[in-house]
PDB file of C-alpha atoms in Angstrom:
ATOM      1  CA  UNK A   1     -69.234 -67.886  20.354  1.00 74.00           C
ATOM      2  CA  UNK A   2     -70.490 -65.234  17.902  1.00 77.00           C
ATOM      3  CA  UNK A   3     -70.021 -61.697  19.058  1.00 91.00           C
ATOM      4  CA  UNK A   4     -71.022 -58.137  17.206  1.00 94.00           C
ATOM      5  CA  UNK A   5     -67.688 -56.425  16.306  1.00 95.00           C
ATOM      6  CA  UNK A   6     -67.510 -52.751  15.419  1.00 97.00           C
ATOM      7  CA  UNK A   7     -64.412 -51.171  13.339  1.00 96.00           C
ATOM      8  CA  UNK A   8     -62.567 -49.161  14.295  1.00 96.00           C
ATOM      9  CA  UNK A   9     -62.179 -49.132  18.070  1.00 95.00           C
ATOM     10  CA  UNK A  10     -60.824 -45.520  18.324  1.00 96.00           C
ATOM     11  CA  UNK A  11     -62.194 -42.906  15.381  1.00 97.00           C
ATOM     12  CA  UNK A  12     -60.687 -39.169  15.883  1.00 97.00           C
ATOM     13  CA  UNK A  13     -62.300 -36.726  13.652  1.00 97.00           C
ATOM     14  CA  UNK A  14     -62.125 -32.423  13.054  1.00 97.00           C
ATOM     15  CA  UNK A  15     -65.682 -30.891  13.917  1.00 97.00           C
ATOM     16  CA  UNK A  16     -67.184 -30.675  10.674  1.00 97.00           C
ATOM     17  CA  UNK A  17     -65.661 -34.472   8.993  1.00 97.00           C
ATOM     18  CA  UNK A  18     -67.970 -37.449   8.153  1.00 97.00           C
ATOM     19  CA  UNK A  19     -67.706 -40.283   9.753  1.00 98.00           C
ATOM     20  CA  UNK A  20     -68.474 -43.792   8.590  1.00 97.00           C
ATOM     21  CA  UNK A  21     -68.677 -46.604  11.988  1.00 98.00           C
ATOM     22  CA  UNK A  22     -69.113 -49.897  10.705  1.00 97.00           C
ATOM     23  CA  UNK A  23     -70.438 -53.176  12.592  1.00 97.00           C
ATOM     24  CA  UNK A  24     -70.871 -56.988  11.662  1.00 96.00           C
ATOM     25  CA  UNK A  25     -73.681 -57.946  13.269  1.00 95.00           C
ATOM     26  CA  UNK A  26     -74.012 -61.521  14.680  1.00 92.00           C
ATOM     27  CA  UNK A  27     -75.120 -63.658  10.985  1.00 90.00           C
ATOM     28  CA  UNK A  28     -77.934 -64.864  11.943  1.00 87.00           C
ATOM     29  CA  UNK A  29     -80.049 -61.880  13.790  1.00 89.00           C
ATOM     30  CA  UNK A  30     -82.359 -59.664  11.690  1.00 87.00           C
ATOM     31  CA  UNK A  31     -82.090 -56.437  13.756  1.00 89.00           C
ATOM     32  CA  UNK A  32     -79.530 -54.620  14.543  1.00 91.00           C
ATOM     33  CA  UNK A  33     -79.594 -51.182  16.718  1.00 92.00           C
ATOM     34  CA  UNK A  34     -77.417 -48.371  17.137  1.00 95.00           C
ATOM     35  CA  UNK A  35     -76.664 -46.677  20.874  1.00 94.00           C
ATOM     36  CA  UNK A  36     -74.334 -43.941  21.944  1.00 95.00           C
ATOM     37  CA  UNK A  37     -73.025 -43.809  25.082  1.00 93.00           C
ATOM     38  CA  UNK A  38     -71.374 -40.147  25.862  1.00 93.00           C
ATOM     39  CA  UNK A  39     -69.112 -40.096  28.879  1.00 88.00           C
ATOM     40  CA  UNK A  40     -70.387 -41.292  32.192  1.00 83.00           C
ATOM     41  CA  UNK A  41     -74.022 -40.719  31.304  1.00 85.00           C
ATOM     42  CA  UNK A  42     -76.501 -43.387  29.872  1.00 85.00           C
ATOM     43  CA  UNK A  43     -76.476 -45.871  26.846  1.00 90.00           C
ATOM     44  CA  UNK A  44     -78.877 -44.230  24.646  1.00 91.00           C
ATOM     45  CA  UNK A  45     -81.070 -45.567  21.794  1.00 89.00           C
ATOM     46  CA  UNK A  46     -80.344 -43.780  18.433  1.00 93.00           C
ATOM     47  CA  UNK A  47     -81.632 -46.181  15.677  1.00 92.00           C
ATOM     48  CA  UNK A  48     -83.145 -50.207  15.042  1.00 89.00           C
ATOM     49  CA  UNK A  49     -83.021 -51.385  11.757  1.00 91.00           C
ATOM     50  CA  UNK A  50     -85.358 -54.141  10.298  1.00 88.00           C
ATOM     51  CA  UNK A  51     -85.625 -55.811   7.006  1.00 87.00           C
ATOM     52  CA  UNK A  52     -83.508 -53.253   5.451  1.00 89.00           C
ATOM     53  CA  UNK A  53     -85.371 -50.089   6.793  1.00 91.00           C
ATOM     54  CA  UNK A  54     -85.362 -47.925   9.806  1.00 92.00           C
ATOM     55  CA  UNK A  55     -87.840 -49.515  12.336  1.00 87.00           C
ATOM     56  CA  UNK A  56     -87.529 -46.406  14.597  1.00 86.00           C
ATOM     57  CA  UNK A  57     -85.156 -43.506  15.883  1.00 89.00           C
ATOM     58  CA  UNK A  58     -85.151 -41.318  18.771  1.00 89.00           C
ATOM     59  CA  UNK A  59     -84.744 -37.891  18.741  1.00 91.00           C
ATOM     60  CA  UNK A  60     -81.471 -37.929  18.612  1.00 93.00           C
ATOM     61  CA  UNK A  61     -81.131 -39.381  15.046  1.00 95.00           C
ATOM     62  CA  UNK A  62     -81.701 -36.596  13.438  1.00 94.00           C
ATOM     63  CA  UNK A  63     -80.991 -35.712   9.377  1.00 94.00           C
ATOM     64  CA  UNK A  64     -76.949 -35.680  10.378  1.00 96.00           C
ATOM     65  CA  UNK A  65     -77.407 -39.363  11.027  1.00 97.00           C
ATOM     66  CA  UNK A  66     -77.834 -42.075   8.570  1.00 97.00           C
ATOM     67  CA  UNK A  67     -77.509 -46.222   8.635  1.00 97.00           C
ATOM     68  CA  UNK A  68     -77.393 -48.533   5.904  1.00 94.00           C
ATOM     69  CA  UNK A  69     -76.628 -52.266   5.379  1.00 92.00           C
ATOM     70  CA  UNK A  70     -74.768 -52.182   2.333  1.00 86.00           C
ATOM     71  CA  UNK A  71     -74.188 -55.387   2.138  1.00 86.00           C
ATOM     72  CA  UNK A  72     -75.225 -59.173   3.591  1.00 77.00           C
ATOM     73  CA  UNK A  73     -72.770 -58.728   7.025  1.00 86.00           C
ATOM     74  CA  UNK A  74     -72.311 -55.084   7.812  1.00 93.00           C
ATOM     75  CA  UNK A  75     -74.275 -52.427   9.086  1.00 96.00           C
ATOM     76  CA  UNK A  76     -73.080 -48.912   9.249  1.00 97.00           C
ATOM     77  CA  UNK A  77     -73.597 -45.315  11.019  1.00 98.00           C
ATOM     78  CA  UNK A  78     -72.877 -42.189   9.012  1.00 98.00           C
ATOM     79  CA  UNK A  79     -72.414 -39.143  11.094  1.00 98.00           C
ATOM     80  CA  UNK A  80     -72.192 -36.165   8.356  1.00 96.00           C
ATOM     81  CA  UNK A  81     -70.204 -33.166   9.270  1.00 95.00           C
ATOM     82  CA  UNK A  82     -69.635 -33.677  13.023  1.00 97.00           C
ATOM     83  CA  UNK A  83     -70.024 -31.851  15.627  1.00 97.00           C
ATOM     84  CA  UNK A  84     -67.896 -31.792  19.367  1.00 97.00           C
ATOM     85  CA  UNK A  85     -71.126 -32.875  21.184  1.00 96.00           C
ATOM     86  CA  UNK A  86     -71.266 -36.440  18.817  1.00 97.00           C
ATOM     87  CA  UNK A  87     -68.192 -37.671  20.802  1.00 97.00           C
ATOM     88  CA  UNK A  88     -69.233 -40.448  22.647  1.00 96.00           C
ATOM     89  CA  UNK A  89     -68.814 -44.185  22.789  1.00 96.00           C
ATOM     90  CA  UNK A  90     -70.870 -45.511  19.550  1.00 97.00           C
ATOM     91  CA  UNK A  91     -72.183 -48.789  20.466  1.00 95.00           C
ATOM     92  CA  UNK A  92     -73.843 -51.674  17.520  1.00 95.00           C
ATOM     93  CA  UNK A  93     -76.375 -54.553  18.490  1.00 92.00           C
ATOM     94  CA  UNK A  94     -78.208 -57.138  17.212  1.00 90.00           C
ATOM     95  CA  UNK A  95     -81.150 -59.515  18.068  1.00 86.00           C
ATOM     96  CA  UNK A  96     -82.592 -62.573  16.755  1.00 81.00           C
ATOM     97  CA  UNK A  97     -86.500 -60.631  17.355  1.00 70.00           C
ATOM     98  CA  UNK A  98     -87.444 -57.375  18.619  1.00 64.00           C
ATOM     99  CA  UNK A  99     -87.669 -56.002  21.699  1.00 56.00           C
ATOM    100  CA  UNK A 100     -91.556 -55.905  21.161  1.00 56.00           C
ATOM    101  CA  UNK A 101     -91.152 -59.441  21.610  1.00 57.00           C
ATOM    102  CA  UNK A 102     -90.716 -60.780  24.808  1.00 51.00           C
ATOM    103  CA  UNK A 103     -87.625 -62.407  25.560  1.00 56.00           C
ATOM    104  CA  UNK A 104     -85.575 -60.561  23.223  1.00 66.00           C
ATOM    105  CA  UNK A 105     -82.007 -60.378  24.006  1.00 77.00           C
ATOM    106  CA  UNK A 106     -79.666 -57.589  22.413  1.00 82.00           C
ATOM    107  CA  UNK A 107     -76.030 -58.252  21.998  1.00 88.00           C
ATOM    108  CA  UNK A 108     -73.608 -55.298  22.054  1.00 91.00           C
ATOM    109  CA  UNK A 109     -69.818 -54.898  20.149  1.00 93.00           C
ATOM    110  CA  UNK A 110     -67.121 -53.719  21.955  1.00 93.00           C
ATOM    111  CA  UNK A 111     -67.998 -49.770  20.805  1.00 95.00           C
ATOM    112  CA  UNK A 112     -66.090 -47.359  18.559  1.00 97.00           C
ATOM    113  CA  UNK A 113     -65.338 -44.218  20.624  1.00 96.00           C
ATOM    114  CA  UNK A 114     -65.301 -41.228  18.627  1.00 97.00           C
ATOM    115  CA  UNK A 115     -63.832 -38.325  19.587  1.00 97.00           C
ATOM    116  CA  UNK A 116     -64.579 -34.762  17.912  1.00 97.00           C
ATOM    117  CA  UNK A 117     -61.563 -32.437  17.664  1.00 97.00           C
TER     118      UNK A 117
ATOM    119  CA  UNK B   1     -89.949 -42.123  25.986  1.00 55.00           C
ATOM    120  CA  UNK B   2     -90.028 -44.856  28.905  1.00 61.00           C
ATOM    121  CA  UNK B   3     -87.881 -44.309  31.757  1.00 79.00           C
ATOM    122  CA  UNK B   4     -85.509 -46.652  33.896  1.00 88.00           C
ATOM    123  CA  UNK B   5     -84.427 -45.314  37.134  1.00 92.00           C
ATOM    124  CA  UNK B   6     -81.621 -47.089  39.170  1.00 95.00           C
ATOM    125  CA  UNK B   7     -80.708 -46.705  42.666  1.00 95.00           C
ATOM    126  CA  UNK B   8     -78.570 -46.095  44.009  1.00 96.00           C
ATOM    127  CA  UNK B   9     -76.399 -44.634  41.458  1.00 93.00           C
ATOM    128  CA  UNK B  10     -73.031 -45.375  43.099  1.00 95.00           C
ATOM    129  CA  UNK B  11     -72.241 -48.028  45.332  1.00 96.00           C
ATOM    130  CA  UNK B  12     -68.850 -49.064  46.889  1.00 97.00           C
ATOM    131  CA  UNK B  13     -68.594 -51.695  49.449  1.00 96.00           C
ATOM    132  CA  UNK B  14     -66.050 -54.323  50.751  1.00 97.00           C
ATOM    133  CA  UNK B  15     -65.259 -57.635  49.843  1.00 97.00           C
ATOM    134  CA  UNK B  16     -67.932 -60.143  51.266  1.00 97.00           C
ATOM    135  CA  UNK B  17     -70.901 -57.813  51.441  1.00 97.00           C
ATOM    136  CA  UNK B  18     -74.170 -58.382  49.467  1.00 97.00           C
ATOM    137  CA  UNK B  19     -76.083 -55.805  47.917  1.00 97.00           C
ATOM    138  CA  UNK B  20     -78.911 -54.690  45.976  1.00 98.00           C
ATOM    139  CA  UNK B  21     -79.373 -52.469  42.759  1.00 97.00           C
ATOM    140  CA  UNK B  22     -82.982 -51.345  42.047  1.00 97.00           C
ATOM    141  CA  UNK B  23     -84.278 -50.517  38.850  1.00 96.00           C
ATOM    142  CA  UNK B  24     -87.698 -48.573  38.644  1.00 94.00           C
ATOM    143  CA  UNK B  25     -89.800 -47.602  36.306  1.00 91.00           C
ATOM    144  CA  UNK B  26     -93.773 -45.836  35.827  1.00 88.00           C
ATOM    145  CA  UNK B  27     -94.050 -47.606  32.229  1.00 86.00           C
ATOM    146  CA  UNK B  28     -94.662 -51.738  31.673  1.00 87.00           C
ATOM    147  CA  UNK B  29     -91.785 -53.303  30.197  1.00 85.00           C
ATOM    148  CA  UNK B  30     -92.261 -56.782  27.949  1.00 82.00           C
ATOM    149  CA  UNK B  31     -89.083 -57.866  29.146  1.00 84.00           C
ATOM    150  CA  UNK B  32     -86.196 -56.585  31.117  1.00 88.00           C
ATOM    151  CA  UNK B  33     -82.516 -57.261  30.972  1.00 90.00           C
ATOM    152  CA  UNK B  34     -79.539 -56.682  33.389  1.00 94.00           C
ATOM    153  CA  UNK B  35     -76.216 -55.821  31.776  1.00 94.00           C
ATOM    154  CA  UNK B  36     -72.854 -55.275  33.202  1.00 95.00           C
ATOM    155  CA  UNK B  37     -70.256 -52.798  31.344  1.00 92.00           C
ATOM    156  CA  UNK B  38     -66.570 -52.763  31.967  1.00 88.00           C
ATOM    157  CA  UNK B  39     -64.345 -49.614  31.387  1.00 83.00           C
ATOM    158  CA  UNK B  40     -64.507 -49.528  27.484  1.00 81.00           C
ATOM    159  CA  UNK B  41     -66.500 -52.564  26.533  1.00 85.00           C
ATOM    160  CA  UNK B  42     -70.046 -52.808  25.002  1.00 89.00           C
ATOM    161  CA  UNK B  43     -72.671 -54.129  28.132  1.00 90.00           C
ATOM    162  CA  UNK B  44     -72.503 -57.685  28.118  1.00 91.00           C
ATOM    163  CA  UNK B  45     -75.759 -59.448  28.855  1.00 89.00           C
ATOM    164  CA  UNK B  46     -76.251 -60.792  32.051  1.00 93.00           C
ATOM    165  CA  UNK B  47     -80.205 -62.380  32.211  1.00 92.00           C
ATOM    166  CA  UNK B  48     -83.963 -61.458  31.008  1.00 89.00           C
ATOM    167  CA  UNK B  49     -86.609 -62.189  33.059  1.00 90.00           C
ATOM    168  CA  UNK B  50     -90.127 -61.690  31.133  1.00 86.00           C
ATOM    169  CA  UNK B  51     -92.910 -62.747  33.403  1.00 89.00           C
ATOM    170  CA  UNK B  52     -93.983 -60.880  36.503  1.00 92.00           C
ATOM    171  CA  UNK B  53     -92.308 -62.183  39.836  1.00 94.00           C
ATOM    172  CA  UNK B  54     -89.755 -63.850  38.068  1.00 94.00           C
ATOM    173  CA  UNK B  55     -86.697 -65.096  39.892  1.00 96.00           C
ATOM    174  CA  UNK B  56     -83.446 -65.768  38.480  1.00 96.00           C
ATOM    175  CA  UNK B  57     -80.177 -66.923  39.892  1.00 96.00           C
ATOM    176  CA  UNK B  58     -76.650 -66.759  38.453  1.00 93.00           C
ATOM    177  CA  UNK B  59     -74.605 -67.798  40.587  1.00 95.00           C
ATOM    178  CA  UNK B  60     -74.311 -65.354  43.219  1.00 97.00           C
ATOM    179  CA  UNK B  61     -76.304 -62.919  41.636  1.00 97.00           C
ATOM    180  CA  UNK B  62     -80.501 -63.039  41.732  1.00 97.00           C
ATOM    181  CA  UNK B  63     -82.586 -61.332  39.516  1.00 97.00           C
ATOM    182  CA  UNK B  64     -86.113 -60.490  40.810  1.00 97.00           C
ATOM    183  CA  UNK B  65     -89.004 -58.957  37.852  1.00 95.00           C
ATOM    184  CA  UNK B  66     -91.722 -57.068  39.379  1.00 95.00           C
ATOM    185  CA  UNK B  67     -95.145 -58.601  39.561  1.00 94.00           C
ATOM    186  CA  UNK B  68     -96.609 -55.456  37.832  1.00 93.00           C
ATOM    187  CA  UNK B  69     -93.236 -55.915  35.395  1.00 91.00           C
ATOM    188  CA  UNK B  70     -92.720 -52.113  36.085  1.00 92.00           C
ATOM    189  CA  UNK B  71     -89.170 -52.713  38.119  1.00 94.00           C
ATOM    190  CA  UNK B  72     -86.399 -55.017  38.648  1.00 96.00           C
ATOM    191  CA  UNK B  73     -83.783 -56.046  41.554  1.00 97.00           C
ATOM    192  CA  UNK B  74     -80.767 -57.635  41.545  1.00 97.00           C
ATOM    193  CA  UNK B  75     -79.249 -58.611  44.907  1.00 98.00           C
ATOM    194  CA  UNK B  76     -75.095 -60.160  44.661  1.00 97.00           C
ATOM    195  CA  UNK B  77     -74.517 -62.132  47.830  1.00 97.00           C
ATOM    196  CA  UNK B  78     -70.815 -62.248  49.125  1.00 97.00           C
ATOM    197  CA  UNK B  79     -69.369 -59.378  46.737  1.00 97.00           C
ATOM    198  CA  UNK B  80     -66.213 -60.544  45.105  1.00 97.00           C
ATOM    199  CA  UNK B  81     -63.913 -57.568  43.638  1.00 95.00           C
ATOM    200  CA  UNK B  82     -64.674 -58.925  40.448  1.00 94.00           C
ATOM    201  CA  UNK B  83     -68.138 -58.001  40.217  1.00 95.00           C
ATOM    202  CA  UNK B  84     -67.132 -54.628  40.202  1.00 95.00           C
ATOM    203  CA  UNK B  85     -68.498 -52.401  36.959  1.00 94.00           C
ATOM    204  CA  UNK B  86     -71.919 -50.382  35.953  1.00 94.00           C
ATOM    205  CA  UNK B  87     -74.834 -52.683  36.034  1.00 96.00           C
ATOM    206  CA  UNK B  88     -77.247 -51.595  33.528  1.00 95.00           C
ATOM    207  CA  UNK B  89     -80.661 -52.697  33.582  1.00 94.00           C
ATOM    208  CA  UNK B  90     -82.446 -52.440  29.766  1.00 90.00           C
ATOM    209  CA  UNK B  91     -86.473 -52.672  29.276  1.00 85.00           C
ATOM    210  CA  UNK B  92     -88.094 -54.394  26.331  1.00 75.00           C
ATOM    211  CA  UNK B  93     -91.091 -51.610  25.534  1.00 62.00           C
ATOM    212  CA  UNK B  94     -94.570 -53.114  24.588  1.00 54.00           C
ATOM    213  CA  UNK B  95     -94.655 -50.166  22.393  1.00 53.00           C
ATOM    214  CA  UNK B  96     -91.117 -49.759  20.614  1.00 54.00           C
ATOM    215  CA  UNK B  97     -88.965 -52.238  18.862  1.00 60.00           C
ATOM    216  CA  UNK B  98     -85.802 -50.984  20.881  1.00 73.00           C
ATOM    217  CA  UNK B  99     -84.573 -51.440  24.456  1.00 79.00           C
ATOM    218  CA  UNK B 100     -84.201 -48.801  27.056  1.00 83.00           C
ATOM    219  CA  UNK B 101     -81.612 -48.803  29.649  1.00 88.00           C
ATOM    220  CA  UNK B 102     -81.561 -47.310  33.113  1.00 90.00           C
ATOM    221  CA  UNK B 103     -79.304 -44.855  34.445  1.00 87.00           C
ATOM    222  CA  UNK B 104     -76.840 -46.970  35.134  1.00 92.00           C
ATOM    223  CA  UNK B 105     -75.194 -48.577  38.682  1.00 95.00           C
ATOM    224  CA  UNK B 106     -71.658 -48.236  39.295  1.00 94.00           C
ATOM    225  CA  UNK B 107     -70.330 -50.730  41.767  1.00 96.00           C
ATOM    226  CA  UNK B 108     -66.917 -51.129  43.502  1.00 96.00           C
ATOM    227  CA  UNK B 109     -66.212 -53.617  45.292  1.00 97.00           C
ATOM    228  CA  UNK B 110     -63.198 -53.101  48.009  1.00 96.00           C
ATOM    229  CA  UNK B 111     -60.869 -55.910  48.896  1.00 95.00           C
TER     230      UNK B 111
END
């Protein structure tokens, strides 16, 4: 069954570092979303990507964050010079449609937790 | 920003019980889809109902849509201890190409 992985599992990081979290989305889906998921709160939206741009952010993604699918199969999160608050479960996603559409179904990876030192 | 409330937040009951998880919301969602997260693990996709008054069944698990598609139930009959985890429920917006999730429902289920 395809699945969305995300490399690595387990990032540790000194406040300050850049971080590069990388995901394969599933092949065949054409967006792919970034969520972050801090400690027993809620999954939050950060990012959807579509047809090679940013198809919106929340006000979270701000001009520390970037994404970019540098090639055919992987999409990535930048996080330039971190900061204690960005540790959190980092989660990828993808979808064969948006979720404008109806029926749209996301599929998550297992998450890279980063942790800010 | 649309906004998915879930109730209740925690819920801890024994082995054999059912139950229901409400998820509420003041904005119309296109779609809506339940999710359960393990310890760890990305939420794994459970169902998505789209039209209003929807029913689903999995299983022991049934997923009602709102008729206004503003809210969303899901009832588990006879509560095994592995359904235990945070059910998430996640809104398609009519607006934005993105999902929202609710707050979150942790369940344990005591054997």
């Amino acid at each position: 069954e395809p699945e969305v992985t995300q490399t690595p599992s387990h990032q540790v990081t000194q406040m300050g570092q850049e971080v590069i979290l990388r995901c394969v989305p599933i092949s065949n889906h054409l967006y792919f979303y970034w969520y972050r998921q801090i400690l027993g709160q809620k999954v939050e939206f950060l990012v959807s990507f579509y047809n090679n741009e940013i198809s919106e952010k929340s006000e979270i993604f701000d001009d520390q964050f970037s994404v970019e699918r540098p090639d055919g199969s992987n999409f990535t999160l930048k996080i330039r010079s971190t900061k204690l608050e960005d540790s959190a479960m980092y989660f990828c996603a993808s979808s064969s449609q948006g979720a404008r559409r109806m029926n749209t179904e996301a599929f998550f990876g297992q998450g890279t937790r980063l942790t800010v030192v | 920003t649309q906004l998915l409330e879930q109730s209740p937040q925690f819920l801890s009951i024994q082995e054999g019980e059912n139950l229901t998880v409400y998820c509420n919301s003041s904005s119309v969602f296109s779609s809506l889809q339940w999710y359960r997260q393990e310890p760890g693990e990305g939420p794994v996709l459970l169902v998505t109902v789209v039209t209003g008054g929807e029913v689903k069944k999995l299983k022991r698990l049934t997923f009602q849509f709102g008729d206004a598609r503003k809210d969303s139930s899901l009832h588990i009959t006879a509560a095994q201890p592995g359904d235990t985890g945070l059910y998430l429920c996640a809104g398609g917006g009519t607006g934005a190409n993105n999902l929202f999730f609710g707050t979150g429902t942790r369940l344990t289920v005591i054997p």
